[in-house]
Coordinates of C-alpha atoms and ligand atoms in Angstrom, one line a residue:
X1157 CA -26.0 18.2 -24.3
X1158 CA -27.9 16.7 -21.3
X1159 CA -31.5 17.6 -21.9
X1160 CA -32.8 16.0 -18.7
X1161 CA -34.3 18.5 -16.2
X1162 CA -32.4 19.4 -13.0
X1163 CA -35.6 19.8 -11.0
X1164 CA -39.4 19.4 -11.5
X1165 CA -42.0 21.6 -10.0
X1166 CA -45.6 20.5 -9.5
X1167 CA -48.2 23.2 -9.0
X1168 CA -48.5 26.1 -11.4
X1169 CA -50.3 28.6 -9.3
X1170 CA -48.4 31.9 -9.0
X1171 CA -45.9 30.8 -6.4
X1172 CA -45.0 27.6 -8.4
X1173 CA -44.8 29.6 -11.6
X1174 CA -42.6 32.3 -10.1
X1175 CA -40.3 29.8 -8.5
X1176 CA -39.9 27.8 -11.7
X1177 CA -39.0 31.0 -13.6
X1178 CA -36.6 32.1 -10.8
X1179 CA -34.8 28.7 -10.9
X1180 CA -34.8 28.6 -14.7
X1181 CA -33.3 32.1 -14.8
X1182 CA -30.4 30.8 -12.7
X1183 CA -29.6 28.4 -15.5
X1184 CA -31.3 25.2 -14.3
X1185 CA -33.6 23.2 -16.5
X1186 CA -37.1 22.9 -14.9
X1187 CA -39.9 20.5 -15.7
X1188 CA -43.4 21.7 -14.7
X1189 CA -46.7 20.0 -14.2
X1190 CA -50.1 21.1 -12.9
X1191 CA -53.3 19.0 -12.2
X1192 CA -55.3 21.3 -14.4
X1193 CA -53.4 21.4 -17.7
X1194 CA -54.9 24.7 -18.8
X1195 CA -52.9 26.5 -16.1
X1196 CA -49.6 25.0 -17.4
X1197 CA -50.6 26.0 -21.0
X1198 CA -51.4 29.6 -19.9
X1199 CA -48.1 29.8 -18.0
X1200 CA -46.1 28.7 -21.1
X1201 CA -48.0 31.0 -23.4
X1202 CA -48.0 34.1 -21.3
X1203 CA -44.9 34.1 -19.2
X1204 CA -42.0 32.2 -20.8
X1205 CA -39.3 34.2 -22.5
X1206 CA -37.0 31.5 -23.6
X1207 CA -36.3 30.1 -20.1
X1208 CA -35.3 26.4 -20.0
X1209 CA -38.7 25.2 -18.8
X1210 CA -40.3 22.0 -20.0
X1211 CA -44.1 21.7 -19.7
X1212 CA -45.4 18.2 -19.2
X1213 CA -49.0 16.8 -19.4
X1214 CA -49.0 13.8 -17.2
X1215 CA -47.1 12.8 -14.1
X1216 CA -45.4 9.9 -16.0
X1217 CA -44.1 12.4 -18.6
X1218 CA -43.1 14.8 -15.9
X1219 CA -41.0 12.1 -14.1
X1220 CA -39.5 10.8 -17.4
X1221 CA -37.9 14.2 -18.2
X1222 CA -36.1 14.5 -14.8
X1223 CA -32.5 13.6 -14.4
X1224 CA -31.7 11.0 -11.7
X1225 CA -31.8 11.1 -8.8
X1226 CA -35.0 12.9 -9.5
X1227 CA -35.7 16.2 -7.6
X1228 CA -39.4 17.1 -7.4
X1229 CA -40.8 20.2 -5.6
X1230 CA -44.5 20.3 -4.7
X1231 CA -45.9 23.9 -4.8
X1232 CA -49.5 22.9 -4.2
X1233 CA -52.1 23.8 -1.6
X1234 CA -51.1 22.5 1.8
X1235 CA -53.1 19.5 3.0
X1236 CA -54.7 16.7 1.0
X1237 CA -53.1 17.8 -2.4
X1238 CA -49.6 17.1 -1.0
X1239 CA -50.6 13.6 0.1
X1240 CA -52.4 12.9 -3.2
X1241 CA -49.4 13.9 -5.2
X1242 CA -47.0 11.9 -3.0
X1243 CA -49.2 8.8 -3.4
X1244 CA -49.3 9.3 -7.2
X1245 CA -45.5 9.8 -7.4
X1246 CA -44.5 6.9 -5.2
X1247 CA -44.9 4.2 -7.9
X1248 CA -43.1 6.3 -10.5
X1249 CA -40.0 7.1 -8.4
X1250 CA -36.9 5.1 -7.4
X1251 CA -34.9 4.9 -4.1
X1252 CA -32.7 8.0 -3.7
X1253 CA -35.2 10.3 -5.5
X1254 CA -36.2 13.5 -3.6
X1255 CA -39.6 15.1 -2.9
X1256 CA -39.7 18.6 -1.5
X1257 CA -42.9 20.0 -0.1
X1258 CA -42.6 23.8 -0.6
X1259 CA -46.1 24.6 0.7
X1260 CA -47.2 25.9 4.2
X1261 CA -47.6 22.4 5.6
X1262 CA -48.1 21.7 9.3
X1263 CA -44.8 20.4 10.6
X1264 CA -46.4 17.2 12.1
X1265 CA -47.8 16.4 8.6
X1266 CA -44.2 16.8 7.3
X1267 CA -42.9 14.4 10.0
X1268 CA -45.5 11.8 8.8
X1269 CA -44.7 12.4 5.1
X1270 CA -41.0 12.1 5.7
X1271 CA -41.6 8.6 7.3
X1272 CA -43.8 7.6 4.3
X1273 CA -41.1 8.7 1.8
X1274 CA -38.4 7.0 3.9
X1275 CA -40.3 3.7 3.9
X1276 CA -39.9 3.7 0.1
X1277 CA -36.3 4.7 0.1
X1278 CA -37.1 8.2 -1.0
X1279 CA -35.7 11.4 0.4
X1280 CA -37.9 14.2 1.7
X1281 CA -37.6 17.8 2.5
X1282 CA -40.3 20.0 4.1
X1283 CA -39.4 23.5 3.0
X1284 CA -40.8 26.8 4.1
X1285 CA -40.7 29.4 1.3
X1286 CA -41.4 33.0 2.4
X1287 CA -41.5 36.2 0.4
X1288 CA -44.8 35.9 -1.4
X1289 CA -45.1 36.0 -5.2
X1290 CA -42.4 38.6 -5.6
X1291 CA -40.0 36.7 -3.4
X1292 CA -40.6 33.5 -5.3
X1293 CA -39.6 35.2 -8.5
X1294 CA -36.8 37.4 -7.3
X1295 CA -35.4 35.4 -4.4
X1296 CA -37.3 34.1 -1.4
X1297 CA -36.1 33.0 2.0
X1298 CA -36.0 29.2 1.9
X1299 CA -36.3 27.1 5.0
X1300 CA -35.6 23.4 4.3
X1301 CA -35.7 20.6 6.8
X1302 CA -35.7 16.8 6.5
X1303 CA -33.2 14.4 5.0
X1304 CA -29.8 16.1 4.9
X1305 CA -28.8 13.9 1.9
X1306 CA -31.9 15.3 0.2
X1307 CA -30.7 18.9 0.8
X1308 CA -27.4 18.1 -0.7
X1309 CA -29.1 17.2 -4.0
X1310 CA -30.7 20.6 -4.3
X1311 CA -28.5 22.9 -2.2
X1312 CA -27.0 24.6 -5.3
X1313 CA -30.4 25.1 -6.9
X1314 CA -32.1 26.4 -3.8
X1315 CA -29.2 28.6 -2.7
X1316 CA -29.0 30.2 -6.1
X1317 CA -32.7 30.8 -6.2
X1318 CA -32.8 32.3 -2.7
X1319 CA -32.5 36.0 -1.8
X1320 CA -28.8 37.0 -1.3
X1321 CA -27.7 39.1 1.6
X1322 CA -24.2 40.3 2.7
X1323 CA -23.6 37.1 4.6
X1324 CA -24.8 34.6 2.0
X1325 CA -27.9 33.1 0.5
X1326 CA -31.2 33.1 2.5
X1327 CA -31.4 29.4 2.4
X1328 CA -29.7 26.9 4.7
X1329 CA -30.4 23.3 5.8
X1330 CA -32.1 23.8 9.1
X1331 CA -32.5 20.3 10.6
X1332 CA -34.2 16.9 10.5
X1333 CA -37.9 16.0 10.4
X1334 CA -40.4 18.8 10.1
X1335 CA -38.0 21.4 11.3
X1336 CA -38.2 23.4 8.0
X1337 CA -41.9 23.8 8.3
X1338 CA -41.7 24.4 12.0
X1339 CA -39.3 27.3 11.4
X1340 CA -41.7 28.7 8.7
X1341 CA -44.6 28.3 11.0
X1342 CA -42.8 30.4 13.7
X1343 CA -41.8 32.9 11.0
X1344 CA -45.5 33.4 10.2
X1345 CA -46.4 33.7 13.9
X1346 CA -43.9 36.5 14.3
X1347 CA -45.2 38.0 11.1
X1348 CA -48.8 38.1 12.6
X1349 CA -47.5 39.9 15.6
X1350 CA -45.5 42.5 13.6
X1351 CA -48.4 43.1 11.3
X1352 CA -50.8 43.7 14.2
X1353 CA -48.3 45.9 16.0
X1354 CA -48.0 48.1 12.9
X1355 CA -51.8 48.1 12.6
X1356 CA -52.3 49.2 16.2
X1357 CA -49.8 52.1 15.8
X1358 CA -51.7 53.1 12.6
X1359 CA -55.0 53.0 14.6
X1360 CA -53.6 55.3 17.3
X1361 CA -52.3 57.7 14.6
X1362 CA -55.6 57.9 12.8
X1363 CA -58.0 57.8 15.8
X1364 CA -56.2 59.5 18.7
X1365 CA -54.1 61.9 16.7
X1366 CA -56.5 62.3 13.8
X1367 CA -53.9 61.9 11.1
X1368 CA -54.9 61.3 7.5
X1369 CA -53.6 58.2 5.6
X1370 CA -51.2 60.3 3.6
X1371 CA -49.8 61.8 6.8
X1372 CA -49.4 58.3 8.3
X1373 CA -47.8 57.2 5.0
X1374 CA -45.0 59.8 5.4
X1375 CA -44.4 58.6 9.0
X1376 CA -43.9 55.0 7.9
X1377 CA -41.7 56.1 5.0
X1378 CA -39.5 58.0 7.5
X1379 CA -39.5 55.0 9.9
X1380 CA -38.3 52.7 7.2
X1381 CA -34.9 54.5 7.5
X1382 CA -34.8 53.8 11.3
X1383 CA -34.4 50.9 13.8
X1384 CA -37.8 49.6 12.7
X1385 CA -36.8 49.5 9.0
X1386 CA -38.4 46.3 7.6
X1387 CA -40.4 44.9 4.7
X1388 CA -43.7 45.3 6.7
X1389 CA -43.0 48.9 7.6
X1390 CA -42.0 49.6 4.0
X1391 CA -45.2 48.0 2.5
X1392 CA -47.3 49.8 5.1
X1393 CA -46.0 53.1 3.8
X1394 CA -46.7 52.1 0.2
X1395 CA -50.2 50.8 1.0
X1396 CA -51.2 54.1 2.7
X1397 CA -50.2 56.0 -0.5
X1398 CA -52.4 54.0 -2.8
X1399 CA -55.6 55.8 -4.0
X1400 CA -58.8 54.1 -5.1
X1401 CA -59.1 54.9 -8.8
X1402 CA -62.8 55.5 -8.6
X1403 CA -63.4 57.4 -5.4
X1404 CA -59.9 59.0 -5.2
X1405 CA -59.9 58.1 -1.5
X1406 CA -57.1 56.2 0.1
X1407 CA -57.8 52.6 -0.8
X1408 CA -57.0 51.4 2.7
X1409 CA -59.9 53.5 4.0
X1410 CA -62.3 51.5 1.8
X1411 CA -61.1 48.1 2.9
X1412 CA -63.4 46.1 5.3
X1413 CA -61.7 45.8 8.7
X1414 CA -62.2 42.0 9.0
X1415 CA -59.0 40.0 8.8
X1416 CA -58.7 36.5 7.5
X1417 CA -56.1 33.8 8.3
X1418 CA -54.9 30.6 6.9
X1419 CA -53.8 29.1 10.2
X1420 CA -50.0 29.4 10.6
X1421 CA -50.3 32.0 13.3
X1422 CA -52.8 29.9 15.2
X1423 CA -50.6 26.9 14.8
X1424 CA -47.7 28.9 16.3
X1425 CA -49.8 29.7 19.4
X1426 CA -51.1 26.2 19.7
X1427 CA -47.7 24.7 19.5
X1428 CA -46.3 27.3 21.9
X1429 CA -49.0 26.2 24.4
X1430 CA -48.1 22.6 23.9
X1431 CA -44.4 23.2 24.5
X1432 CA -45.1 25.5 27.4
X1433 CA -43.5 28.6 25.8
X1434 CA -45.2 31.9 26.6
X1435 CA -46.0 33.8 23.4
X1436 CA -48.6 36.4 24.4
X1437 CA -47.7 38.9 21.7
X1438 CA -48.2 36.4 18.9
X1439 CA -51.3 35.0 20.7
X1440 CA -52.9 38.4 20.9
X1441 CA -52.2 39.0 17.2
X1442 CA -54.1 35.8 16.3
X1443 CA -56.9 36.8 18.6
X1444 CA -57.1 40.3 17.1
X1445 CA -57.6 38.8 13.7
X1446 CA -60.4 36.5 15.0
X1447 CA -62.1 39.3 16.8
X1448 CA -61.9 41.6 13.8
X1449 CA -63.9 39.1 11.8
X1450 CA -67.0 39.7 13.9
X1451 CA -67.7 43.0 12.0
X1452 CA -71.5 43.1 12.2
X1453 CA -71.5 42.3 15.9
X1454 CA -68.9 44.9 16.6
X1455 CA -70.9 47.5 14.8
X1456 CA -74.0 46.6 16.8
X1457 CA -72.1 46.7 20.1
X1458 CA -70.4 50.0 19.2
X1459 CA -73.9 51.5 18.8
X1460 CA -75.1 50.2 22.1
X1461 CA -71.9 51.5 23.8
X1462 CA -72.4 54.8 22.1
X1463 CA -68.7 54.9 21.0
X1464 CA -67.6 58.0 19.2
X1465 CA -64.3 58.5 17.4
X1466 CA -63.4 62.0 18.5
X1467 CA -59.7 62.8 18.3
X1468 CA -58.2 65.0 20.9
X1469 CA -54.4 64.9 21.0
X1470 CA -52.0 67.1 19.2
X1471 CA -49.4 65.2 17.2
X1472 CA -45.8 66.2 17.5
X1473 CA -42.3 64.8 17.1
X1474 CA -42.3 63.5 20.6
X1475 CA -45.4 61.5 20.0
X1476 CA -44.0 60.2 16.7
X1477 CA -40.8 59.1 18.4
X1478 CA -42.7 57.4 21.3
X1479 CA -44.8 55.5 18.7
X1480 CA -41.7 54.4 16.8
X1481 CA -40.1 53.1 20.0
X1482 CA -43.3 51.3 20.9
X1483 CA -43.3 49.6 17.5
X1484 CA -39.6 48.7 18.0
X1485 CA -40.4 47.1 21.4
X1486 CA -43.2 45.0 19.9
X1487 CA -41.0 43.8 17.1
X1488 CA -38.3 42.8 19.5
X1489 CA -40.8 41.0 21.7
X1490 CA -42.3 39.1 18.8
X1491 CA -38.8 38.0 17.7
X1492 CA -38.0 37.1 21.4
X1493 CA -41.1 34.9 21.6
X1494 CA -40.4 33.3 18.2
X1495 CA -36.8 32.4 18.9
X1496 CA -37.6 31.2 22.4
X1497 CA -40.2 28.8 20.8
X1498 CA -37.5 27.7 18.3
X1499 CA -35.0 27.1 21.1
X1500 CA -37.4 25.0 23.1
X1501 CA -38.6 23.1 20.0
X1502 CA -35.0 22.5 19.0
X1503 CA -34.5 20.6 22.3
X1504 CA -37.9 18.9 22.7
X1505 CA -38.1 17.8 19.1
X1506 CA -34.4 17.2 18.6
X1507 CA -34.2 19.6 15.7
X1508 CA -30.7 20.9 16.7
X1509 CA -31.5 24.3 15.2
X1510 CA -28.9 26.9 14.6
X1511 CA -30.8 30.0 15.7
X1512 CA -28.1 32.5 14.4
X1513 CA -28.4 30.9 11.0
X1514 CA -32.2 31.2 11.1
X1515 CA -31.9 35.0 11.8
X1516 CA -29.5 35.2 8.9
X1517 CA -31.8 33.5 6.4
X1518 CA -34.6 35.8 7.5
X1519 CA -32.6 38.9 6.6
X1520 CA -33.6 38.8 2.9
X1521 CA -36.4 37.6 0.7
X1522 CA -39.0 36.9 3.5
X1523 CA -41.8 38.9 5.0
X1524 CA -39.9 39.3 8.3
X1525 CA -36.8 40.9 6.8
X1526 CA -35.8 43.8 9.1
X1527 CA -32.8 45.8 9.9
X1528 CA -32.9 44.6 13.5
X1529 CA -32.2 41.0 12.3
X1530 CA -28.4 41.9 12.2
X1531 CA -28.6 42.8 15.9
X1532 CA -30.7 39.7 16.6
X1533 CA -27.9 37.6 15.0
X1534 CA -25.5 39.1 17.4
X1535 CA -27.9 38.8 20.3
X1536 CA -28.4 35.1 19.6
X1537 CA -24.7 34.4 19.3
X1538 CA -24.6 35.4 23.0
X1539 CA -27.0 32.7 23.7
X1540 CA -29.3 34.8 25.9
X1541 CA -32.3 33.6 27.8
X1542 CA -34.4 35.8 25.6
X1543 CA -33.4 38.2 22.8
X1544 CA -34.7 41.3 24.4
X1545 CA -32.4 40.6 27.4
X1546 CA -29.2 40.2 25.3
X1547 CA -26.7 42.9 25.9
X1548 CA -27.3 44.0 22.3
X1549 CA -30.8 45.0 23.3
X1550 CA -31.2 45.6 27.0
X1551 CA -30.5 49.3 27.2
X1552 CA -32.6 50.1 24.1
X1553 CA -35.4 47.9 25.3
X1554 CA -35.5 49.5 28.7
X1555 CA -35.6 52.9 27.1
X1556 CA -38.3 51.9 24.6
X1557 CA -40.4 50.5 27.4
X1558 CA -40.8 53.9 29.0
X1559 CA -42.3 55.3 25.8
X1560 CA -44.4 52.2 25.2
X1561 CA -46.0 52.7 28.6
X1562 CA -47.1 56.3 27.7
X1563 CA -48.5 55.1 24.4
X1564 CA -50.4 52.2 25.8
X1565 CA -51.7 54.4 28.6
X1566 CA -53.0 56.9 26.0
X1567 CA -54.6 54.2 24.0
X1568 CA -56.3 52.8 27.0
X1569 CA -57.7 56.2 28.0
X1570 CA -59.1 56.6 24.5
X1571 CA -60.5 53.0 24.5
X1572 CA -58.5 52.2 21.4
X1573 CA -57.7 48.5 21.7
X1574 CA -53.9 47.8 21.5
X1575 CA -53.8 44.0 22.4
X1576 CA -50.3 43.5 20.9
X1577 CA -48.8 46.7 22.2
X1578 CA -50.1 46.0 25.7
X1579 CA -49.1 42.3 25.6
X1580 CA -45.6 43.4 24.7
X1581 CA -45.4 45.3 28.0
X1582 CA -47.0 42.5 30.0
X1583 CA -44.5 40.1 28.4
X1584 CA -41.4 42.1 29.2
X1585 CA -42.7 43.2 32.6
X1586 CA -43.5 39.6 33.5
X1587 CA -40.2 38.2 32.4
X1588 CA -38.4 40.9 34.4
X1589 CA -40.5 40.5 37.6
X1590 CA -38.8 38.5 40.3
X1591 CA -42.2 38.3 42.0
X1592 CA -45.5 37.4 40.3
X1593 CA -48.8 36.8 41.9
X1594 CA -48.6 33.0 41.3
X1595 CA -48.4 32.5 45.0
X1596 CA -52.0 33.4 45.2
X1597 CA -52.8 31.1 42.3
X1598 CA -51.2 28.2 44.1
X1599 CA -53.1 29.0 47.2
X1600 CA -56.4 29.1 45.2
X1601 CA -55.5 25.7 43.6
X1602 CA -54.8 24.2 46.9
X1603 CA -58.0 25.6 48.4
X1604 CA -60.4 24.1 45.9
X1605 CA -58.4 21.1 44.6
X1606 CA -55.8 20.2 47.2
X1607 CA -53.2 20.7 44.5
X1608 CA -50.5 21.5 47.1
X1609 CA -48.0 24.3 47.0
X1610 CA -44.3 25.0 47.7
X1611 CA -43.0 27.6 50.2
X1612 CA -40.3 30.2 49.9
X1613 CA -39.0 29.7 53.4
X1614 CA -38.6 25.9 53.6
X1615 CA -38.4 22.9 51.2
X1616 CA -41.2 20.4 50.7
X1617 CA -44.7 20.2 49.4
X1618 CA -47.6 21.5 51.5
X1619 CA -51.3 21.3 51.7
X1620 CA -53.5 23.4 54.0
X1621 CA -57.1 23.0 55.1
X1622 CA -58.0 26.6 54.2
X1623 CA -61.5 26.7 55.7
X1624 CA -63.4 24.7 58.2
X1625 CA -63.3 21.0 58.5
X1626 CA -62.5 18.6 55.5
X1627 CA -65.2 16.1 56.6
Ligands
LIG874 P1 -55.1 23.3 -9.9 O1 -54.6 24.3 -10.8 O2 -55.4 22.0 -10.7 O3 -56.3 23.7 -9.1 C1 -52.6 26.0 -5.7 O4 -54.0 25.8 -5.5 C2 -52.1 24.8 -6.5 O5 -52.4 23.6 -5.9 C3 -52.7 24.7 -7.9 O6 -51.6 24.3 -8.7 C4 -53.7 23.6 -7.8 O7 -54.0 22.9 -8.9 C5 -53.1 22.7 -6.8 N1 -54.1 21.9 -6.1 C6 -54.9 22.3 -5.1 N2 -55.7 21.2 -4.7 C7 -55.2 20.2 -5.4 C8 -55.6 18.8 -5.3 N3 -56.5 18.3 -4.5 N4 -54.9 17.9 -6.2 C9 -54.0 18.4 -7.0 N5 -53.6 19.7 -7.1 C10 -54.2 20.6 -6.3

């Protein structure tokens, strides 16, 4: 019997442990290593139930138990830890061996690491893994990019470990270079937007309609059987039903309203700016998290402003339907922005991405999984300018827009901030406006900076002396 391991995983925090268990339960032999040995020991003592997992205590031992070509997956903190492990592994590996970075690395770091691996004749994959701890154990969505020959060495392992949906495993080779981590970054940007859209709807329900957490829980449970059915809507319903064991109050009511972030949403916005792709819905979600973190200052200002939270509106099925349609619209807008960004990146960075396949691997395992992804697959197959404008969506989006206007108007009247819901409308309204006020912007630019402008009635570039003499 061959006792060499099929794959090795470095990093035994929960994601690494769960992925190791998942892969081992599919019948592969897995070597594991962690910088701090105690973590490996604890994993072996508390979680193994006869799975073919081989704990190792030094990198040399780890490498020595791997079958060749060696396949090594790093599940360590993004940043320096990845570089340190790569440096330490280089002298122990041989040409043709594969390193996979399964953390949330920035795609440009992945491009650099791929070059470094290539210089040594090694193969490299930068791989997004989404689905959190549960997904890692039961089947995540896996987004690998980098050397195709590298993917071929692990395709069977990764595809069997991934979530399975009706049209295959949620894992597919995405493209060269840092494309896997790029796709994961955009996945997270869309995730920020969907989370904030849900949070804004929740805020309207509690502040403007005065509903309790348990009443809102029922609404999200009901919506999880509708066109907004998704993992994030599902967990929102579950969260709202959890009681604090001590106070017996809904736990969510006791959580400080100051969000944190690790940076993938911010990266999405930064890269979108760099590539000239408008992503206002995602941007507003990133800003909303930043603004929420200034809790003390907000409390102070709310006192100066004399803000009161009096509810006034009566909640009925019409309001509920309008809110669902508003959420649907924001979700479609977030996906539209994300796929637009992927489309542009695919050309600019020569990733040659298959967008339909990306929608497919997001259908299971990951945080973005949503019923609407089947429609998005169809929409993308049409190759539309933007998803919301594909024939699969136009009618429904037009209809939802009417409801979203009512909801945003109500929120504005009650001074309840809805940055993502309103950016959704601005995004769709801007894209569908033949005329925007940028003529005035061009005139202003030409006035103060002689930046010139173009005219609608004749070709050429023009400059005007707008006021007085130039000398
Ligand atoms: P540790 O258990 O030794 O801290 C998530 O933090 C994972 O990344 C853990 O397995 C952790 O190892 C590892 N990690 C974080 N920073 C690291 C570093 N600088 N070098 C090696 N491993 C690191």
